[in-house]
Coordinates of C-alpha atoms in Angstrom, one line a residue:
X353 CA 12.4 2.7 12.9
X354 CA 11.2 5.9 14.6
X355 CA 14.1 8.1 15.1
X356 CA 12.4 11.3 17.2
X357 CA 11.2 10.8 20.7
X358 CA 7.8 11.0 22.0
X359 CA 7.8 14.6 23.6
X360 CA 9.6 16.0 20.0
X361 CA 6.7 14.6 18.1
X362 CA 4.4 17.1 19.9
X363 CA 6.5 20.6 18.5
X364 CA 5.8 20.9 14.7
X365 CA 8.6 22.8 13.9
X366 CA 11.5 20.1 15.8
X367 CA 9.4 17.5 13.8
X368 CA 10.5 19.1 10.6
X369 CA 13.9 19.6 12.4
X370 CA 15.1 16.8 14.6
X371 CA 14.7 13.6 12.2
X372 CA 17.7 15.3 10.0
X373 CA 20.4 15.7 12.7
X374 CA 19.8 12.1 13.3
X375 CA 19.6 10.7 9.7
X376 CA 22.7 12.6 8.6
X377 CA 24.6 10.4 10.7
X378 CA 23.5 7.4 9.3
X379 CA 26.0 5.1 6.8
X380 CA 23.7 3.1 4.8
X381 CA 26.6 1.4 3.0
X382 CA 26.3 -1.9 5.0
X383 CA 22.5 -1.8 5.1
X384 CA 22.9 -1.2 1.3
X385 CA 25.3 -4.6 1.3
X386 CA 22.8 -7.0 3.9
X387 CA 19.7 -5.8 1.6
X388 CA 22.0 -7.1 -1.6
X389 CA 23.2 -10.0 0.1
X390 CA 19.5 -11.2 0.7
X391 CA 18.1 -10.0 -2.2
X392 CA 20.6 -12.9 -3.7
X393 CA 17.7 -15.4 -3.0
X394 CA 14.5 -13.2 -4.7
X395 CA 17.6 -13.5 -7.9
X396 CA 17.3 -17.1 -7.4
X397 CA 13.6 -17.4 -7.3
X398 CA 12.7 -14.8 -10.2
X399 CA 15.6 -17.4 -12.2
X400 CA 13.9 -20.7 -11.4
X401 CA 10.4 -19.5 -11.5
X402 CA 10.3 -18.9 -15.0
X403 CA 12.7 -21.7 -15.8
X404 CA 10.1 -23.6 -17.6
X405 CA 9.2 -20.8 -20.6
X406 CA 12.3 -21.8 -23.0
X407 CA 12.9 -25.3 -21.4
X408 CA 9.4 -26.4 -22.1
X409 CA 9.7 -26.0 -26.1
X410 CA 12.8 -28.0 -25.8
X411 CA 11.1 -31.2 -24.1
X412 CA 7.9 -31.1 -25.9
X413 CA 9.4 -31.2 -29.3
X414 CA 9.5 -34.5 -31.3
X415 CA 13.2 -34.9 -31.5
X416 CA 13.4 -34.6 -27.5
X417 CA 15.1 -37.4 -25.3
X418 CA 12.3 -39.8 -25.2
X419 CA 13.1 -40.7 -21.8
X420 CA 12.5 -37.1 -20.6
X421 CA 9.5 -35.9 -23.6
X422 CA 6.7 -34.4 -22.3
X423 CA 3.0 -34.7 -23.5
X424 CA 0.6 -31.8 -22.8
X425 CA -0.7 -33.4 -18.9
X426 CA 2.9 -33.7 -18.1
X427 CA 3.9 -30.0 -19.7
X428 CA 1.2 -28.7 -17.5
X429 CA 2.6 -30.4 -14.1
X430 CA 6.5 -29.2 -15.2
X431 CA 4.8 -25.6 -15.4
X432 CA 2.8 -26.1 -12.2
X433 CA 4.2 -27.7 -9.6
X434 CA 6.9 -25.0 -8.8
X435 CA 3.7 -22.9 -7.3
X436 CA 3.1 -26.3 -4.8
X437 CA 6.5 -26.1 -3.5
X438 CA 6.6 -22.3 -3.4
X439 CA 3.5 -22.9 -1.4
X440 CA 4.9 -25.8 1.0
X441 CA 7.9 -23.4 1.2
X442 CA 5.6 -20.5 2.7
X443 CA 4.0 -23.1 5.0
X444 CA 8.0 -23.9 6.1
X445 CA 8.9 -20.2 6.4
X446 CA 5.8 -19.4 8.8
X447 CA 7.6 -21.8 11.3
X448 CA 11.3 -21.1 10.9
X449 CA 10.9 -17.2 11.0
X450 CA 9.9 -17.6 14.1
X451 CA 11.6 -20.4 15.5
X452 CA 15.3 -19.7 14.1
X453 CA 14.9 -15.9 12.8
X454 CA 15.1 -14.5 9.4
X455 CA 18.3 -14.8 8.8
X456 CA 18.7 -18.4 8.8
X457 CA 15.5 -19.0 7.4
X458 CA 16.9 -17.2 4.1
X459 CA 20.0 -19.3 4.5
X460 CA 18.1 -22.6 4.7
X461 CA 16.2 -21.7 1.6
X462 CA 19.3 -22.5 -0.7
X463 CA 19.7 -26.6 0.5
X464 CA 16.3 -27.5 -1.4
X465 CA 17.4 -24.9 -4.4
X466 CA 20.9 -27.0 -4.5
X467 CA 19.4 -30.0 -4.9
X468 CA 16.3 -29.0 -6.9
X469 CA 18.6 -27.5 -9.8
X470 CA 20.7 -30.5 -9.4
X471 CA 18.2 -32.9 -10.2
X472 CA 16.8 -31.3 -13.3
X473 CA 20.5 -30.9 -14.7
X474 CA 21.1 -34.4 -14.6
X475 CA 17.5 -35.6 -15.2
X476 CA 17.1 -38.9 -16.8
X477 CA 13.2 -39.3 -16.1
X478 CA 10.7 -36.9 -16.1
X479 CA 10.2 -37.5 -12.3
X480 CA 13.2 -36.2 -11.5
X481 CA 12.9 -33.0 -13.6
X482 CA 9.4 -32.6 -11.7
X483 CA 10.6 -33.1 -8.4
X484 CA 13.5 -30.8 -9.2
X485 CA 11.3 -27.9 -10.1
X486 CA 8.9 -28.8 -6.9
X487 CA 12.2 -28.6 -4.7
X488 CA 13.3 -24.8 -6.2
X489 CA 9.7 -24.1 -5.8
X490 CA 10.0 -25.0 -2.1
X491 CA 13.1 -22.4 -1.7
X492 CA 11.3 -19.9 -3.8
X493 CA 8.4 -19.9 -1.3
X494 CA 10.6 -19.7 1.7
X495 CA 12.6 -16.7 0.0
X496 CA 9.7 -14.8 -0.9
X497 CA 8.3 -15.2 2.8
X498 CA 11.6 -14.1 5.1
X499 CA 13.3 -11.9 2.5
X500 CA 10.7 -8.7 2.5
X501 CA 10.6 -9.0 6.4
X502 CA 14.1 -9.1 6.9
X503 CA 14.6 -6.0 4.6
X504 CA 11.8 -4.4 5.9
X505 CA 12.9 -5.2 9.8
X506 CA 16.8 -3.6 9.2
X507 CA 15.5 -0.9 7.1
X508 CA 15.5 2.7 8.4
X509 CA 11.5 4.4 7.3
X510 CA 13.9 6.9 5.3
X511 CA 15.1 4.1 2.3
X512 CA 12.5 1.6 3.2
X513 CA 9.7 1.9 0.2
X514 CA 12.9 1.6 -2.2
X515 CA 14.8 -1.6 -0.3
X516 CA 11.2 -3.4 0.2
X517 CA 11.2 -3.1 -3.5
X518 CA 14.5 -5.0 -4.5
X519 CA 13.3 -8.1 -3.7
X520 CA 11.1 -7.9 -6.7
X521 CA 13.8 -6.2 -8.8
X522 CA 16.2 -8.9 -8.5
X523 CA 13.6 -11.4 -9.0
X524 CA 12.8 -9.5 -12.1
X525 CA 16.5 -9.3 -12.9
X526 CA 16.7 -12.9 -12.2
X527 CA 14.3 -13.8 -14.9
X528 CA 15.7 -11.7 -17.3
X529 CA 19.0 -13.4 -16.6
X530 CA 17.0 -16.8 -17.7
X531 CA 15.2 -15.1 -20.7
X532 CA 18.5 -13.7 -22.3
X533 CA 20.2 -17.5 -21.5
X534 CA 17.3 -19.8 -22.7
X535 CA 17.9 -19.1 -26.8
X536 CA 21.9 -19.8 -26.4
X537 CA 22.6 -22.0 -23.3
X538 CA 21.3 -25.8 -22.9
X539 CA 19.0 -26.2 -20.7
X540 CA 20.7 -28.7 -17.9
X541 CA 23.3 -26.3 -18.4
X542 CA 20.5 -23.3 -17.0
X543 CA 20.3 -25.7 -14.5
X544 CA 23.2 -25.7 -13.3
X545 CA 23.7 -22.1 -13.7
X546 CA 20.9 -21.4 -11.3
X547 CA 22.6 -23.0 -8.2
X548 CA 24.9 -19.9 -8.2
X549 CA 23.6 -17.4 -6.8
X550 CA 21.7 -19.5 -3.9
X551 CA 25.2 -20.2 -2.8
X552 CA 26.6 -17.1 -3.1
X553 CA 23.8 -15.7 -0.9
X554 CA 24.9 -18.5 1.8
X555 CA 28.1 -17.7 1.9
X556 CA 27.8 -14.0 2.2
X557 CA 25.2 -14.3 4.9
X558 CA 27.2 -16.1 7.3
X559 CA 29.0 -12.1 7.7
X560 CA 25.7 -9.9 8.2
X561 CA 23.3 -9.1 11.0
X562 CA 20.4 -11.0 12.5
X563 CA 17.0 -8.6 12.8
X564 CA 17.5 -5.9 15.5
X565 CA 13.8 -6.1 15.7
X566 CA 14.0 -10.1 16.6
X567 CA 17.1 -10.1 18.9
X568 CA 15.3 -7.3 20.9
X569 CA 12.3 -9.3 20.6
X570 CA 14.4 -12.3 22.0
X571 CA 15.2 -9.9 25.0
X572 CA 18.7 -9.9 23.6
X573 CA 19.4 -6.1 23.7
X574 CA 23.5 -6.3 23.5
X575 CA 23.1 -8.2 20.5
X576 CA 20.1 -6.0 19.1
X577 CA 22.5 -2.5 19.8
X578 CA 25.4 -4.7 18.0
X579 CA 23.6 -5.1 14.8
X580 CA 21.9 -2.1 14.5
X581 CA 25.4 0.0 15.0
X582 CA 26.8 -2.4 11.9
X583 CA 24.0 -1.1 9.9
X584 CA 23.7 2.2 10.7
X585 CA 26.9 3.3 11.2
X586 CA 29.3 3.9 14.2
X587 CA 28.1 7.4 14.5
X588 CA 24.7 6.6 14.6
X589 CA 22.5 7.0 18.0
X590 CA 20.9 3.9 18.3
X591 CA 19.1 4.9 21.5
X592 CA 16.3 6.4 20.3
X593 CA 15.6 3.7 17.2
X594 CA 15.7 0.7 19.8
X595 CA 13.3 2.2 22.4
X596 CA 11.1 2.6 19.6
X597 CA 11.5 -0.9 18.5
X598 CA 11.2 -1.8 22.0
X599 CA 8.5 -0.2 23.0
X600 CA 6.1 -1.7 20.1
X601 CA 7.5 -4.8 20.8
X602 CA 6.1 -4.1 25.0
X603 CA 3.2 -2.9 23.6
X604 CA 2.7 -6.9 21.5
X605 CA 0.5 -9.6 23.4
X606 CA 0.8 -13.3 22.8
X607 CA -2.3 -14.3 20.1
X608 CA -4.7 -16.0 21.0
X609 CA -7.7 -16.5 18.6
X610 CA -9.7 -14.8 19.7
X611 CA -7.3 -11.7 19.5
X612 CA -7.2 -12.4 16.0
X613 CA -10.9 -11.0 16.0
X614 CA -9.2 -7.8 16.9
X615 CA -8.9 -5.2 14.2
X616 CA -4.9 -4.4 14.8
X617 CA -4.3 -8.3 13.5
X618 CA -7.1 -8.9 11.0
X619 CA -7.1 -6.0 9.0
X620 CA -4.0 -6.1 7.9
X621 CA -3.7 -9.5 8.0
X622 CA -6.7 -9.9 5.6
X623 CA -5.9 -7.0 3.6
X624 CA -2.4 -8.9 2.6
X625 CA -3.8 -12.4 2.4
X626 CA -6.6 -10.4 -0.3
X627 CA -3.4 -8.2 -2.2
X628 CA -1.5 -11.3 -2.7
X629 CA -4.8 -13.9 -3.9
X630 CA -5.7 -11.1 -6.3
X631 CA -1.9 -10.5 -7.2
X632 CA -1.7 -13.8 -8.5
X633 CA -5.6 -13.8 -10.0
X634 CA -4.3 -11.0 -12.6
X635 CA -2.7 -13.7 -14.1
X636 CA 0.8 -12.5 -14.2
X637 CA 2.1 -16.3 -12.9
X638 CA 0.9 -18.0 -15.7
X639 CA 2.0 -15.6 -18.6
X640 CA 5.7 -15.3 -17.2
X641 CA 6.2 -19.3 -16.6
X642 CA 4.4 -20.3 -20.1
X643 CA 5.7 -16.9 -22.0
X644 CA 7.4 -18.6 -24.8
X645 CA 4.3 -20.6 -25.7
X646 CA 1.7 -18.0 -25.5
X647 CA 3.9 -15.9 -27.9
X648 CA 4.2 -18.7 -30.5
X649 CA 0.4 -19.2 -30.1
X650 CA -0.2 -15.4 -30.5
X651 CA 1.2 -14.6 -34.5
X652 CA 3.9 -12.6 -33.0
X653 CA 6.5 -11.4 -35.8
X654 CA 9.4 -12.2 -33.7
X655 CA 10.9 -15.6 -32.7
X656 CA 9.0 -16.3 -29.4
X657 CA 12.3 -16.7 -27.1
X658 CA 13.3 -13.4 -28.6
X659 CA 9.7 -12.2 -27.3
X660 CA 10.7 -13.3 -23.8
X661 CA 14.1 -11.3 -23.8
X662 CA 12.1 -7.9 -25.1
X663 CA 9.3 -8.2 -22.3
X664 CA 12.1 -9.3 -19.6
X665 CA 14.1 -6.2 -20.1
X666 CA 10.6 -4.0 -20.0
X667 CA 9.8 -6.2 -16.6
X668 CA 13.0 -4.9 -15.6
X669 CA 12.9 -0.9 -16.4
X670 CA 9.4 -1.0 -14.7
X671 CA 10.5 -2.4 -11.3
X672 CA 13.3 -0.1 -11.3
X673 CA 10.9 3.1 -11.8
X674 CA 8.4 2.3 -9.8
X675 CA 11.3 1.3 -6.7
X676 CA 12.2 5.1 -7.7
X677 CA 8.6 6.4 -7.3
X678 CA 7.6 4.1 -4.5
X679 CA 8.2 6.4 -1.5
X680 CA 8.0 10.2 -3.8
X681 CA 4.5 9.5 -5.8
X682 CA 3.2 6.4 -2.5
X683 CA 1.8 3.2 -2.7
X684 CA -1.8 3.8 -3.6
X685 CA -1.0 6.1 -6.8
X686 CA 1.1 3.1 -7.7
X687 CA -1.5 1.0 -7.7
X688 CA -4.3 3.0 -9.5
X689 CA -1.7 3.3 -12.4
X690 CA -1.0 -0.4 -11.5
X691 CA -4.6 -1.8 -12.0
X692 CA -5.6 1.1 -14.8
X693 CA -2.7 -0.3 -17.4
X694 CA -2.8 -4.1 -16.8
X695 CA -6.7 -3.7 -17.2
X696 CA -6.2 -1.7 -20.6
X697 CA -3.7 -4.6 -21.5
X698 CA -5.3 -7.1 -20.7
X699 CA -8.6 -5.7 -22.6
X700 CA -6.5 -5.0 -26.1
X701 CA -5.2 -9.1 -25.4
X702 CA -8.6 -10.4 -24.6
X703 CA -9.8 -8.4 -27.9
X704 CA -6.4 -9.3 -30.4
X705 CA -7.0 -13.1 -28.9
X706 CA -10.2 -13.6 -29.7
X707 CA -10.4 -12.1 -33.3
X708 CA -6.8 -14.3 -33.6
X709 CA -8.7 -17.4 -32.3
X710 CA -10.6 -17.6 -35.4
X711 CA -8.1 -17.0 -38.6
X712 CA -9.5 -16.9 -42.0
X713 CA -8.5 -20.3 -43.8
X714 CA -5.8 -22.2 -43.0
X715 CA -3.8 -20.1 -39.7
X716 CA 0.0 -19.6 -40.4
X717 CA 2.4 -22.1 -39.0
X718 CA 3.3 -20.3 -35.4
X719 CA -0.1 -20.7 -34.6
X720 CA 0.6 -24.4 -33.7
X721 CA 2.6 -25.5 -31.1
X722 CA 4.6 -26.9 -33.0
X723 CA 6.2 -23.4 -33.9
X724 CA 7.2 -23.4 -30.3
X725 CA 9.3 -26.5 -31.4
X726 CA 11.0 -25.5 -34.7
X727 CA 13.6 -22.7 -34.6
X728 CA 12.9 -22.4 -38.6
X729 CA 9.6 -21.9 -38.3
X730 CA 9.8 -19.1 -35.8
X731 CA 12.3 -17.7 -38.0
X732 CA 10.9 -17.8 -41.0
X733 CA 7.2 -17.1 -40.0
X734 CA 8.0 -12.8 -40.4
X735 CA 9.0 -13.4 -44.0
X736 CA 6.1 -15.1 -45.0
X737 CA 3.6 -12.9 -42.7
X738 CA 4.0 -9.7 -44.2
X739 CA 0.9 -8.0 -43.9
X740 CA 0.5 -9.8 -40.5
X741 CA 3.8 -8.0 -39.4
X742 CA 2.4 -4.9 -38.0
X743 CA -0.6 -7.1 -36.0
X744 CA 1.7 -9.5 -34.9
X745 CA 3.3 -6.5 -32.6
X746 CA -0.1 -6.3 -30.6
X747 CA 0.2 -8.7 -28.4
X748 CA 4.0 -8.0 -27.7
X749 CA 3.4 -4.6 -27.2
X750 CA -0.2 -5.4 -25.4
X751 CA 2.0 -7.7 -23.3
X752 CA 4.7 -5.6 -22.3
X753 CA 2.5 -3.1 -21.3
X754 CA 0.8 -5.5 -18.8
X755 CA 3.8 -6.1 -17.3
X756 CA 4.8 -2.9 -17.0
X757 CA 1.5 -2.0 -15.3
X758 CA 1.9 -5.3 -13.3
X759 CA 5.8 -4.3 -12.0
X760 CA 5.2 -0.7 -11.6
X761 CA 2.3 -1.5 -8.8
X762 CA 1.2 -4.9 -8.2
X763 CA 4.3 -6.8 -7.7
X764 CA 6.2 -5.0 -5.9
X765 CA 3.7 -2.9 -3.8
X766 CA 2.3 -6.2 -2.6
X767 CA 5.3 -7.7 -1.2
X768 CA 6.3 -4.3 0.6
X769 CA 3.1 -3.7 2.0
X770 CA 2.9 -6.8 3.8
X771 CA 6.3 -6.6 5.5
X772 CA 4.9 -3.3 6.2
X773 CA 1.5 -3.4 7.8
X774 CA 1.7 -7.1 9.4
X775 CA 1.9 -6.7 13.3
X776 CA 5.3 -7.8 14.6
X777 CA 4.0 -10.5 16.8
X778 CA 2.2 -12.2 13.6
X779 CA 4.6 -11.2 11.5
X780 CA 6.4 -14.4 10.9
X781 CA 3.4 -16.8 10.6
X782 CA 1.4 -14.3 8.7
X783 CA 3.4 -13.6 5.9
X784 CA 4.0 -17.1 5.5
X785 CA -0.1 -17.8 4.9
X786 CA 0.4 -14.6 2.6
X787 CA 2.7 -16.6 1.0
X788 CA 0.8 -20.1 0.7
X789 CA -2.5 -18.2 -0.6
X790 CA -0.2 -16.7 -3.4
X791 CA 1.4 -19.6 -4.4
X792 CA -1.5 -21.8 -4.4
X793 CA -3.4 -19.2 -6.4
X794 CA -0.8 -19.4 -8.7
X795 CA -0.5 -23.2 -8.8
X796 CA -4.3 -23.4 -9.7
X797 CA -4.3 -20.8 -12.3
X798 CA -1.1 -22.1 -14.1
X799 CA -2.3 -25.6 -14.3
X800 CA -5.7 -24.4 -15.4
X801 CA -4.3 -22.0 -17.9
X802 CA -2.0 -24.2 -19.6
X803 CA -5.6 -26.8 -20.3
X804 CA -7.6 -23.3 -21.0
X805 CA -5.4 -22.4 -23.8
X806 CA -6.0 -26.1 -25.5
X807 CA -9.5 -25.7 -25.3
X808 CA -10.5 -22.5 -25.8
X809 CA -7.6 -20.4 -27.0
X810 CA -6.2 -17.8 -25.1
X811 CA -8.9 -15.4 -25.2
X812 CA -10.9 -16.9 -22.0
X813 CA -8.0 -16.5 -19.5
X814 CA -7.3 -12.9 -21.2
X815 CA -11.1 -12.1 -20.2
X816 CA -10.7 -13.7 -16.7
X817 CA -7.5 -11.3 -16.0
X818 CA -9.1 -8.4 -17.3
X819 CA -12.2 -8.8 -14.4
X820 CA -9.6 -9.5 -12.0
X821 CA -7.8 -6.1 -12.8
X822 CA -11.1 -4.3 -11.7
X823 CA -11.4 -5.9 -8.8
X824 CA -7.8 -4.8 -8.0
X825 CA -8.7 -0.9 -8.6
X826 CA -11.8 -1.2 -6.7
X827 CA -9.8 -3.0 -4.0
X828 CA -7.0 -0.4 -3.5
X829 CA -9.3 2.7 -3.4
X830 CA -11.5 0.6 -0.2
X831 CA -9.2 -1.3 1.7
X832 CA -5.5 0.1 1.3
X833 CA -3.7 2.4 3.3
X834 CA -1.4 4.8 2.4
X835 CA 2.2 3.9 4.3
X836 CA 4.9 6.0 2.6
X837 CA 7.1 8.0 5.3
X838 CA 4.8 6.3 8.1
X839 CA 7.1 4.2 10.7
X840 CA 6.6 0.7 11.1
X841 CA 4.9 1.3 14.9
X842 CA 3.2 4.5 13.3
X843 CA 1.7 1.5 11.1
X844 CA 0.7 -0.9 13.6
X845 CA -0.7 1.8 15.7
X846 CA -3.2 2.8 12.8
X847 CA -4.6 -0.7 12.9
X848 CA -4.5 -0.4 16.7
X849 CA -6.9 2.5 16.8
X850 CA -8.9 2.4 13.6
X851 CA -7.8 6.1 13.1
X852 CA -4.9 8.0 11.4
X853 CA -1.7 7.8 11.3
X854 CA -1.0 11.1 12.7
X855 CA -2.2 10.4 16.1
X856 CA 0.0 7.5 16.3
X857 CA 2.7 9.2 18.6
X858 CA 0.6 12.5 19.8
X859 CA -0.2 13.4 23.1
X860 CA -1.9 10.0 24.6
X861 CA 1.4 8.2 24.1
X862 CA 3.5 11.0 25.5
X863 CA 0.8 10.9 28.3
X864 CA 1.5 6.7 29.0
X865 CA 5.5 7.8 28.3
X866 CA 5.5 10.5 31.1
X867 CA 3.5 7.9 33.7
X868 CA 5.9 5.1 33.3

């Protein structure tokens, strides 16, 4: 929150000053724990999202339970349907964030995980395993919609860029977690593993804060003054942060539709609904949730689960330095960088696919899907290859690379900039259609990906994703604004006026102060 008042804002020189006197005193140390404690659930979702990548291989191969073996429709839905509860679970989150708060909205998120990831464990029919990954996809939805707002609504502007991007490192971490496990553990036993964190996140959220923002919203200022002393610190002045809050909360008017013509709520509404439809369009979705079979289809030189570990721990790195550069370097250099290297990836893929789509003669075992299958295969496909060795590390290293592009701008930058620019009176509902456009993006693309890749290789979704990355550079330098060091009323005041930032708390607003 803002943490100078109105007439200091006017001096240039106690600008520079003031803001250090006050941040000095704050102890981050419990925000620090409340943003871990959340970020629990993003752990649980980047886990269960890519659940399917080394459990697939196991149920689509011929010595799989018969009861539970999966043909190439079925494959597609076990791949799929997680994006259709993820998307039922942003349609959930748009009511509960407003009707019982962040907070508990998080909480609620691990009952359908729980039972999701119990289901699948102890599968004995393939509905059961599809309904199981529907019902994590449901509390990855509602996770990935209250989460970012909660961080973003207990975080001073100071730390913000780098909390708003946890969220996606966890969920990165969280997938690595699954990548590294898929070779060694069984996979009702990843299952079960996955309930874990969901219920440690429950049980250490009963001990931390509601949303300053939303108690003072629920005219609950005692409460509001409470929770923003546990986060900042006991020798923290919370005055001047809550008449901030407050005061952007005054300035909020009930929305109505027509409102919603009004630029302050449909810019940034539309420019988050647009970051997170072309988000998903780059194709990242579809390539993490199907990775192990798009390696053993692409005459890699390593064992395809193997693959999955190496570009996990990239996904990983990348988050963590661009969480580092988010609030030095900003958002939009991010995302130039961002769109500039998945495009370049996703050009070498398109390229390496569609010379690989046509071998000369018979093509080498992991070609098939049946390599995805057969441990000895995978294995024994880098002695054989020999020459191929050096070409199979194209797409691995093409892959990575996208990745890395994709988590140094475009996943995380996404997530933070709608918790960011969102006005706090839509804030709830809107993220949650954020959500449901992203998720159903996602659901589409995966389930046409998977059919794509049978009929045409994988060289017509590479080309797809490589327009898409375009459209995500050309969409950054026209529609994004810059928000690094900018307050979250500094923000909503930009959309307010259709002007910059700087005049967000210049003389007018000291003017309206001085009249009250």
């Amino acid at each position: 929150g803002e943490q100078t008042d109105p007439e200091a804002d006017c001096d240039t020189p106690l600008l520079n000053k003031r803001p250090t006197s006050t941040e000095s005193k704050i102890q981050n140390s419990k925000l620090f724990l409340a943003v871990f404690t959340a970020v629990l659930g993003n752990f649980s979702f980047g886990y269960s999202l890519v659940y399917s990548s080394p459990v697939l291989p196991r149920l689509t191969a011929p010595d799989a339970d018969p009861r539970l073996r999966m043909g190439p429709e079925q494959a597609a839905w076990f791949g799929s349907i997680y994006m259709l509860g993820a998307a039922a679970g942003g349609l959930g989150a748009m009511l509960l964030n407003d009707m019982i708060g962040r907070k508990l909205s998080i909480m609620t998120s691990a009952v359908p995980s729980a039972i999701g990831y119990m289901l699948m464990g102890g599968a004995v029919d393939i509905w059961m395993l599809l309904l199981g990954r529907f019902l994590t996809g449901v509390a990855g939805g509602m996770t990935a919609a209250s989460i970012p707002v909660y961080i973003s609504e207990i975080s001073h502007k100071a730390v913000r860029g780098a909390l708003g991007s946890c969220p996606q490192i966890t969920a990165v971490f969280g997938a690595l977690v699954l990548y590294a496990m898929g070779p060694v553990v069984p996979w009702r036993w990843l299952a079960v593993a996955g309930e874990v964190p969901a219920l440690l996140m429950v049980a250490l959220l009963v001990f931390m804060p509601s949303s300053p923002r939303r108690l003072l919203a629920l005219g609950r200022e005692q409460q509001a003054e409470g929770a923003l002393r546990w986060l900042r610190g006991d020798h923290y002045d919370t005055r001047t942060e809550l008449s901030a809050i407050q005061e952007s909360i005054d300035k909020q008017e009930k929305v109505t539709w027509s409102r919603l013509a009004t630029p302050i709520y449909y810019k940034p509404i539309l420019i988050s609904v647009v970051m997170r439809f072309l988000q998903q369009m780059t194709g990242i979705t579809p390539m993490l949730v199907y990775l192990e079979t798009i390696f053993s289809k692409s005459n890699m030189s390593l064992p395809p689960g193997y693959d999955a570990i190496i570009v996990g721990a990239v996904r990983l790195l990348s988050v963590v330095v661009a969480a580092s550069l988010m609030d030095r370097a900003g958002r939009k250099a991010l995302l130039y960088t961002s769109s500039l290297l998945m495009f370049l990836s996703a050009l070498t893929l398109t390229m390496n696919s569609h010379t690989a789509a046509r071998p000369p003669g018979p093509g080498p075992p992991n070609l098939t899907m049946s390599s995805d299958l057969s441990p000895h295969n995978a294995f024994g496909n880098p002695l054989d290859a020999g020459p191929q060795t050096a070409a199979g590390l194209i797409p691995l290293i093409s892959t990575m690379m996208f990745i890395f592009g994709y988590a140094m701008g475009w996943g995380p930058i996404t997530w933070l900039l709608m918790s960011e620019v969102l006005p706090l009176v839509t804030r709830g509902v809107a993220s949650g259609l954020c959500v449901t456009v992203s998720w159903l993006t996602a659901f589409v693309l995966t389930h046409a990906f998977s059919h794509l890749v049978d009929r045409y290789g994988l060289y017509v979704p590479y080309l797809g994703f490589t327009v898409v990355c375009v459209l995500c550079l050309l969409f950054t330098a026209v529609c994004i604004p810059e928000t690094r060091g900018r307050s979250l009323e500094e923000i909503e005041n930009y959309f307010r006026t259709g002007r910059t930032f700087t005049i967000s708390r210049s003389a007018s607003v000291v003017e309206s102060d001085r009249g009250r």
